[in-house]
Short mmCIF file of C-alpha atoms in Angstrom, two decimals:
data_model
loop_
_atom_site.label_atom_id
_atom_site.label_comp_id
_atom_site.label_asym_id
_atom_site.label_seq_id
_atom_site.Cartn_x
_atom_site.Cartn_y
_atom_site.Cartn_z
CA MET A 1 -27.64 11.93 -19.63
CA SER A 2 -23.92 11.15 -19.52
CA THR A 3 -23.10 7.54 -18.68
CA ALA A 4 -20.71 8.81 -16.01
CA SER A 5 -23.64 10.16 -13.98
CA VAL A 6 -25.87 7.08 -14.30
CA PRO A 7 -26.03 5.28 -10.92
CA LEU A 8 -25.20 1.59 -11.00
CA PRO A 9 -25.77 -1.06 -8.31
CA ALA A 10 -22.88 -1.61 -5.93
CA TRP A 11 -22.31 -5.15 -7.23
CA ILE A 12 -21.58 -3.69 -10.67
CA ASN A 13 -19.49 -0.73 -9.51
CA TYR A 14 -17.40 -2.61 -6.97
CA GLY A 15 -17.64 -6.17 -8.25
CA LEU A 16 -18.30 -6.62 -11.97
CA ILE A 17 -16.31 -3.68 -13.37
CA PRO A 18 -13.11 -4.43 -11.38
CA LEU A 19 -13.34 -8.11 -12.33
CA LEU A 20 -13.73 -7.28 -16.02
CA ASN A 21 -10.79 -4.88 -15.84
CA LEU A 22 -8.70 -7.55 -14.14
CA PHE A 23 -9.70 -10.07 -16.82
CA LEU A 24 -8.57 -7.64 -19.55
CA ALA A 25 -5.26 -7.11 -17.78
CA PHE A 26 -4.57 -10.84 -17.61
CA PHE A 27 -5.83 -11.36 -21.16
CA PHE A 28 -3.31 -8.89 -22.60
CA SER A 29 -0.64 -10.23 -20.26
CA GLY A 30 -1.38 -13.66 -21.72
CA LEU A 31 -0.85 -12.25 -25.20
CA VAL A 32 2.57 -10.97 -24.14
CA VAL A 33 3.48 -14.40 -22.74
CA TRP A 34 2.17 -16.11 -25.89
CA ALA A 35 4.19 -13.72 -28.09
CA ILE A 36 7.46 -14.98 -26.58
CA GLY A 37 6.49 -18.58 -27.20
CA GLU A 38 5.23 -19.67 -23.79
CA SER A 39 1.82 -20.96 -22.76
CA PRO A 40 -0.27 -18.27 -20.99
CA PHE A 41 -2.24 -20.94 -19.11
CA GLU A 42 0.90 -22.67 -17.88
CA ALA A 43 2.33 -19.30 -16.85
CA LEU A 44 -0.83 -18.45 -14.90
CA LYS A 45 -0.78 -21.86 -13.25
CA LEU A 46 2.84 -21.41 -12.15
CA LEU A 47 2.15 -17.86 -10.93
CA LEU A 48 -0.79 -18.93 -8.76
CA ALA A 49 1.01 -22.04 -7.51
CA GLY A 50 4.04 -19.96 -6.52
CA ALA A 51 1.91 -17.44 -4.63
CA LEU A 52 -0.81 -19.64 -3.13
CA GLY A 53 0.22 -23.24 -3.65
CA ARG A 54 2.04 -23.82 -0.36
CA GLY A 55 2.39 -22.23 3.07
CA GLU A 56 5.68 -20.50 2.37
CA GLY A 57 4.35 -18.91 -0.82
CA ILE A 58 1.24 -17.70 0.99
CA GLY A 59 3.49 -16.26 3.69
CA PHE A 60 5.49 -14.25 1.15
CA THR A 61 2.28 -13.11 -0.55
CA LEU A 62 0.83 -11.83 2.73
CA PHE A 63 4.17 -10.24 3.61
CA TYR A 64 4.13 -8.15 0.43
CA ALA A 65 0.42 -7.43 0.86
CA THR A 66 1.05 -6.06 4.36
CA SER A 67 3.26 -3.26 3.04
CA PHE A 68 0.78 -2.48 0.28
CA ILE A 69 -2.13 -2.27 2.74
CA PHE A 70 -0.35 0.41 4.77
CA THR A 71 0.62 2.51 1.75
CA GLY A 72 -2.76 1.96 0.08
CA LEU A 73 -4.53 3.25 3.20
CA SER A 74 -2.17 6.22 3.24
CA VAL A 75 -3.10 7.21 -0.31
CA ALA A 76 -6.81 6.52 0.24
CA VAL A 77 -7.12 8.75 3.31
CA ALA A 78 -5.64 11.67 1.39
CA ILE A 79 -7.81 11.05 -1.68
CA HIS A 80 -10.99 11.20 0.41
CA ALA A 81 -10.05 14.80 1.25
CA GLY A 82 -9.28 15.63 -2.38
CA LEU A 83 -5.50 15.34 -1.88
CA PHE A 84 -3.19 13.13 -3.95
CA ASN A 85 -0.33 12.03 -1.70
CA ILE A 86 2.52 10.83 -3.93
CA GLY A 87 4.92 10.90 -0.98
CA SER A 88 4.08 7.59 0.70
CA GLU A 89 7.44 6.21 -0.47
CA GLY A 90 9.42 8.87 1.39
CA GLN A 91 7.07 8.87 4.37
CA ALA A 92 7.49 5.10 4.75
CA TYR A 93 11.27 5.51 4.42
CA LEU A 94 11.43 8.08 7.22
CA GLY A 95 8.97 6.01 9.24
CA GLY A 96 11.57 3.25 9.17
CA LEU A 97 13.96 5.57 10.99
CA GLY A 98 11.38 6.14 13.72
CA ALA A 99 10.76 2.41 14.16
CA ALA A 100 14.50 1.63 14.09
CA LEU A 101 15.38 4.24 16.72
CA VAL A 102 12.77 2.74 19.06
CA ALA A 103 14.00 -0.81 18.43
CA LEU A 104 17.65 0.18 18.89
CA SER A 105 16.81 1.91 22.16
CA LEU A 106 14.58 -0.74 23.75
CA ASP A 107 15.49 -4.12 22.23
CA ARG A 108 17.94 -5.09 24.99
CA TYR A 109 15.66 -4.08 27.85
CA VAL A 110 12.09 -5.17 27.09
CA PRO A 111 10.28 -7.89 25.07
CA TRP A 112 8.89 -7.23 21.60
CA TYR A 113 5.32 -6.67 22.74
CA VAL A 114 6.51 -3.72 24.84
CA THR A 115 8.67 -2.33 22.04
CA MET A 116 5.98 -2.69 19.38
CA PRO A 117 3.51 0.01 20.58
CA PHE A 118 6.35 2.54 20.84
CA ALA A 119 7.62 1.49 17.41
CA ILE A 120 4.15 1.99 15.93
CA ILE A 121 4.01 5.46 17.45
CA GLY A 122 7.57 6.26 16.36
CA SER A 123 7.08 5.14 12.77
CA ALA A 124 3.76 7.00 12.54
CA LEU A 125 5.22 10.20 13.98
CA PHE A 126 8.21 10.18 11.62
CA GLY A 127 5.96 9.43 8.64
CA ALA A 128 3.60 12.22 9.69
CA ALA A 129 6.54 14.59 10.09
CA CYS A 130 7.55 13.88 6.49
CA ALA A 131 4.04 14.81 5.34
CA ALA A 132 3.73 17.89 7.58
CA ILE A 133 5.67 20.39 5.45
CA PRO A 134 3.93 19.49 2.14
CA ALA A 135 0.62 19.67 4.01
CA TRP A 136 1.43 23.13 5.39
CA LEU A 137 2.55 24.35 1.98
CA GLN A 138 -0.74 23.13 0.46
CA ALA A 139 -2.91 24.53 3.27
CA LYS A 140 -1.21 27.92 3.72
CA ARG A 141 0.62 28.66 0.48
CA GLY A 142 -1.38 26.79 -2.15
CA SER A 143 1.62 24.71 -3.27
CA HIS A 144 0.29 21.62 -5.01
CA ILE A 145 0.53 18.55 -2.80
CA VAL A 146 1.58 16.30 -5.70
CA ILE A 147 4.68 18.39 -6.46
CA THR A 148 5.78 18.85 -2.86
CA THR A 149 5.32 15.20 -1.86
CA ILE A 150 7.28 14.03 -4.90
CA MET A 151 10.10 16.42 -3.98
CA PHE A 152 10.13 15.13 -0.41
CA ASN A 153 10.65 11.58 -1.65
CA PHE A 154 14.05 12.69 -2.97
CA ILE A 155 14.85 14.78 0.11
CA VAL A 156 14.11 11.89 2.46
CA SER A 157 16.09 9.47 0.31
CA SER A 158 19.19 11.69 0.54
CA LEU A 159 18.66 12.25 4.28
CA MET A 160 18.36 8.52 4.97
CA ASN A 161 21.48 7.78 2.91
CA TYR A 162 23.41 10.22 5.07
CA ILE A 163 22.05 8.81 8.34
CA LEU A 164 22.76 5.20 7.39
CA VAL A 165 26.24 5.90 6.05
CA ARG A 166 27.39 8.42 8.67
CA VAL A 167 25.37 7.80 11.82
CA LEU A 168 23.77 4.36 12.18
CA ILE A 169 26.29 2.26 10.25
CA VAL A 170 28.00 -0.48 12.27
CA PRO A 171 31.66 0.50 12.83
CA GLY A 172 33.98 -1.56 10.67
CA LYS A 173 31.30 -2.61 8.18
CA MET A 174 30.79 -1.37 4.63
CA ALA A 175 27.05 -2.09 4.37
CA PRO A 176 24.97 1.07 4.98
CA GLU A 177 22.67 -0.41 7.62
CA SER A 178 22.08 -0.36 11.35
CA ARG A 179 23.01 -3.17 13.70
CA THR A 180 20.64 -6.14 13.86
CA PHE A 181 17.96 -5.68 16.48
CA LEU A 182 17.93 -8.04 19.42
CA GLU A 183 14.88 -10.19 20.06
CA GLY A 184 13.14 -7.38 21.93
CA GLY A 185 13.13 -5.30 18.74
CA GLN A 186 11.87 -7.97 16.34
CA LEU A 187 8.24 -8.65 15.46
CA PRO A 188 7.43 -12.38 15.70
CA LYS A 189 6.51 -14.44 12.68
CA LEU A 190 2.94 -15.63 12.22
CA ASP A 191 3.73 -19.34 11.97
CA TRP A 192 0.51 -20.16 13.80
CA LEU A 193 -1.60 -18.34 11.20
CA ILE A 194 -0.31 -20.48 8.32
CA GLY A 195 -0.35 -23.52 10.58
CA MET A 196 -4.10 -23.11 11.12
CA PHE A 197 -4.52 -24.12 7.47
CA GLY A 198 -2.06 -26.97 7.60
CA GLY A 199 0.84 -25.11 5.99
CA ARG A 200 4.36 -24.18 7.03
CA LEU A 201 5.65 -20.62 6.91
CA GLY A 202 9.21 -21.67 6.15
CA ALA A 203 11.49 -18.77 5.26
CA ALA A 204 8.62 -16.34 4.57
CA PRO A 205 8.94 -13.19 6.73
CA LEU A 206 5.20 -12.82 7.43
CA ASN A 207 5.05 -11.15 10.83
CA PHE A 208 2.83 -9.45 13.39
CA SER A 209 2.62 -6.23 11.34
CA PHE A 210 0.09 -8.02 9.10
CA LEU A 211 -2.38 -8.01 11.99
CA VAL A 212 -1.54 -4.36 12.69
CA ALA A 213 -2.36 -3.56 9.05
CA LEU A 214 -5.78 -5.22 9.37
CA VAL A 215 -6.50 -3.22 12.53
CA MET A 216 -5.54 -0.03 10.69
CA CYS A 217 -8.02 -0.93 7.93
CA PHE A 218 -10.81 -1.09 10.50
CA LEU A 219 -9.73 2.18 12.14
CA VAL A 220 -9.57 3.96 8.78
CA TRP A 221 -13.07 2.71 7.98
CA LEU A 222 -14.27 4.12 11.32
CA LEU A 223 -12.50 7.41 10.66
CA ILE A 224 -13.80 7.99 7.15
CA TRP A 225 -17.39 6.80 7.51
CA ARG A 226 -18.20 7.01 11.22
CA THR A 227 -16.66 10.25 12.53
CA LYS A 228 -17.23 13.98 12.11
CA LEU A 229 -13.67 14.43 10.86
CA GLY A 230 -14.21 11.76 8.22
CA TYR A 231 -17.38 13.52 7.07
CA GLU A 232 -15.46 16.80 6.81
CA MET A 233 -12.71 15.10 4.83
CA ARG A 234 -15.19 13.57 2.38
CA THR A 235 -17.04 16.86 2.04
CA LEU A 236 -13.80 18.68 1.24
CA GLY A 237 -12.93 15.99 -1.29
CA HIS A 238 -16.29 16.27 -3.05
CA SER A 239 -16.61 20.06 -2.97
CA PRO A 240 -14.18 22.49 -1.31
CA THR A 241 -16.72 25.26 -1.91
CA ALA A 242 -19.45 23.40 -0.05
CA ALA A 243 -17.05 22.59 2.78
CA SER A 244 -16.09 26.25 3.12
CA TYR A 245 -19.74 27.34 3.00
CA ALA A 246 -20.52 24.87 5.80
CA GLY A 247 -17.84 26.44 7.99
CA MET A 248 -15.26 23.66 7.68
CA ARG A 249 -11.72 25.00 8.01
CA TYR A 250 -9.74 24.05 4.92
CA ALA A 251 -6.25 24.36 6.43
CA ARG A 252 -7.16 22.30 9.50
CA ILE A 253 -8.62 19.43 7.48
CA VAL A 254 -5.70 19.37 5.05
CA MET A 255 -3.13 19.29 7.86
CA ILE A 256 -4.88 16.56 9.85
CA THR A 257 -5.54 14.45 6.75
CA MET A 258 -1.95 14.56 5.56
CA LEU A 259 -0.59 13.83 9.03
CA ILE A 260 -2.81 10.73 9.21
CA SER A 261 -1.84 9.77 5.67
CA GLY A 262 1.88 10.16 6.41
CA GLY A 263 1.52 8.25 9.67
CA LEU A 264 -0.06 5.28 7.91
CA ALA A 265 2.72 5.28 5.32
CA GLY A 266 5.33 5.44 8.07
CA MET A 267 3.84 2.39 9.77
CA MET A 268 4.56 0.37 6.65
CA ALA A 269 8.18 0.30 7.83
CA LEU A 270 7.26 -2.04 10.69
CA ASN A 271 6.93 -4.87 8.18
CA PRO A 272 10.39 -4.86 6.54
CA VAL A 273 12.41 -3.15 9.31
CA MET A 274 11.23 -4.93 12.47
CA GLY A 275 9.64 -7.93 10.80
CA ALA A 276 11.73 -9.11 7.87
CA SER A 277 15.32 -7.88 8.24
CA ALA A 278 15.40 -6.79 11.92
CA ARG A 279 17.55 -3.81 10.99
CA LEU A 280 17.31 -0.54 9.08
CA GLN A 281 18.66 -0.91 5.55
CA ILE A 282 18.98 1.38 2.59
CA GLU A 283 16.00 1.53 0.20
CA PHE A 284 14.01 -0.99 2.25
CA VAL A 285 10.70 0.45 0.99
CA GLY A 286 11.35 -0.97 -2.48
CA GLY A 287 8.62 0.96 -4.32
CA ALA A 288 5.78 -0.06 -1.99
CA GLY A 289 4.77 3.58 -1.62
CA PHE A 290 4.12 3.90 -5.34
CA VAL A 291 2.37 0.52 -5.51
CA GLY A 292 0.08 1.88 -2.79
CA ILE A 293 -1.30 4.38 -5.28
CA ALA A 294 -2.44 1.58 -7.58
CA VAL A 295 -3.74 -0.44 -4.62
CA SER A 296 -5.82 2.49 -3.39
CA LEU A 297 -7.28 3.22 -6.82
CA MET A 298 -8.05 -0.43 -7.51
CA GLY A 299 -9.63 -0.77 -4.08
CA ARG A 300 -11.88 2.26 -4.71
CA ASN A 301 -10.23 3.94 -1.70
CA HIS A 302 -12.12 1.63 0.66
CA PRO A 303 -10.25 -0.47 3.26
CA ALA A 304 -11.96 -3.69 2.16
CA GLY A 305 -11.07 -3.05 -1.47
CA ILE A 306 -7.53 -2.09 -0.48
CA ILE A 307 -7.05 -5.44 1.27
CA LEU A 308 -8.15 -7.31 -1.87
CA ALA A 309 -6.01 -5.14 -4.18
CA ALA A 310 -2.99 -5.55 -1.87
CA LEU A 311 -3.46 -9.33 -1.95
CA LEU A 312 -3.57 -9.21 -5.75
CA PHE A 313 -0.26 -7.35 -5.90
CA GLY A 314 1.15 -9.70 -3.29
CA VAL A 315 0.25 -12.58 -5.59
CA LEU A 316 1.87 -10.80 -8.54
CA TYR A 317 5.07 -10.10 -6.61
CA GLN A 318 5.50 -13.55 -5.09
CA GLY A 319 4.01 -15.53 -7.99
CA GLY A 320 6.01 -13.45 -10.46
CA ALA A 321 9.26 -14.32 -8.69
CA GLU A 322 8.41 -18.02 -8.83
CA LEU A 323 7.29 -17.73 -12.45
CA SER A 324 10.53 -16.10 -13.60
CA PHE A 325 12.42 -18.93 -11.88
CA ASP A 326 10.36 -21.77 -13.36
CA MET A 327 10.02 -20.11 -16.80
CA PRO A 328 13.38 -18.41 -17.46
CA THR A 329 12.08 -16.89 -20.72
CA ILE A 330 9.71 -14.79 -18.60
CA THR A 331 12.10 -12.36 -16.96
CA ARG A 332 11.54 -10.05 -14.01
CA ASP A 333 11.07 -7.22 -16.50
CA MET A 334 8.14 -9.08 -18.02
CA ILE A 335 6.62 -9.49 -14.57
CA VAL A 336 6.82 -5.72 -14.23
CA VAL A 337 5.00 -5.45 -17.57
CA ILE A 338 2.20 -7.68 -16.23
CA GLN A 339 1.98 -5.58 -13.08
CA GLY A 340 1.84 -2.47 -15.25
CA LEU A 341 -1.02 -3.90 -17.31
CA VAL A 342 -2.96 -4.61 -14.13
CA ILE A 343 -2.42 -1.01 -13.02
CA LEU A 344 -3.37 0.27 -16.47
CA PHE A 345 -6.68 -1.56 -16.79
CA ALA A 346 -7.70 -1.62 -13.13
CA GLY A 347 -6.41 1.86 -12.32
CA ALA A 348 -5.99 4.33 -15.16
CA LEU A 349 -8.66 2.72 -17.36
CA GLU A 350 -10.98 1.61 -14.55
CA TYR A 351 -14.00 3.31 -16.17
CA MET A 352 -13.22 2.30 -19.76
CA LEU A 353 -15.98 -0.34 -19.80
CA ARG A 354 -18.49 1.71 -17.81
CA PRO A 355 -20.35 3.32 -20.80
CA ALA A 356 -21.01 -0.08 -22.40
CA ILE A 357 -22.04 -1.62 -19.08
CA VAL A 358 -24.39 1.30 -18.39
CA ARG A 359 -26.09 0.80 -21.77
CA VAL A 360 -26.51 -2.93 -21.18
CA TYR A 361 -27.81 -2.31 -17.66
CA GLN A 362 -30.33 0.27 -18.92
CA GLN A 363 -31.59 -2.11 -21.60
CA ILE A 364 -31.99 -5.00 -19.15
CA SER A 365 -33.51 -2.95 -16.33
CA GLY A 366 -35.63 -0.75 -18.62
CA LYS A 367 -34.34 2.44 -16.99
#
């Protein structure tokens, strides 16, 4: 029997194997740091201290993690239906336009807690709209979803450049960005959350969208594992033939799945647009859509795993920035290398150790 088909306990599949992969990633990252003449242990200490050592660092870590949770959920929902959505970057970008239009329209009339529900809906609708055409092309014309979603990343980028430069730009200013939202269009910071643990948020832009992201994790869990639609999505992902034989409509499931996936990606814009900068800026997504792919794969496409993977990348982003400041020989490019090694071992090579672990497990258990 192939080792790939041997069932393993959940604590091995979802606990031991990811931890071993993460250890390998940091081990080889340590070799890179050692090769340039720095201490890997000191580098790790500085990285963790920068990300988790004080309230402000934790705030930045959770801020980055918030964006990654949204995009990770977006990718995971599509994967459960057998679809690989590479367009979360563009969907989040267009979602920012939806959130910004709501904030610009309501910020002077109502408080933030009235604006926020409409902004959530607006960002989700615009993100879903970005995913709608690739979904239709996949469902009705057989165009591969990977190709079409990648193409739409470039289309949306050009469209947003035009809108920011020609439509939403503040008259008399050179910066391609909208006006700053008034208080009614800004999500409040979560000072009280860090304060519960005796820390201070400081300049960290951790905001209410973090709580929205956690709610979305719960709703996605309900959708995938507790609803008829979720069962249909998982069936389609495991076997399109079986789904068709059971009377499940392929085009309907693909369209609904991609609209949900695009909506989740669009909601990511709440974090940087209404939370951090309080205005719509060019390229505000900053690669979070692509990081979401790694987050989803590392989290085994489960909301709980996605939260943990997003926190890991939040630590790498915030701790890496602090590390490059405290250890100038470790540049930002080297931090990207470390992030890449984590993606390599925990994502692309996530099953590299499985055959050996299966053999050891069979010997110990006698199976």
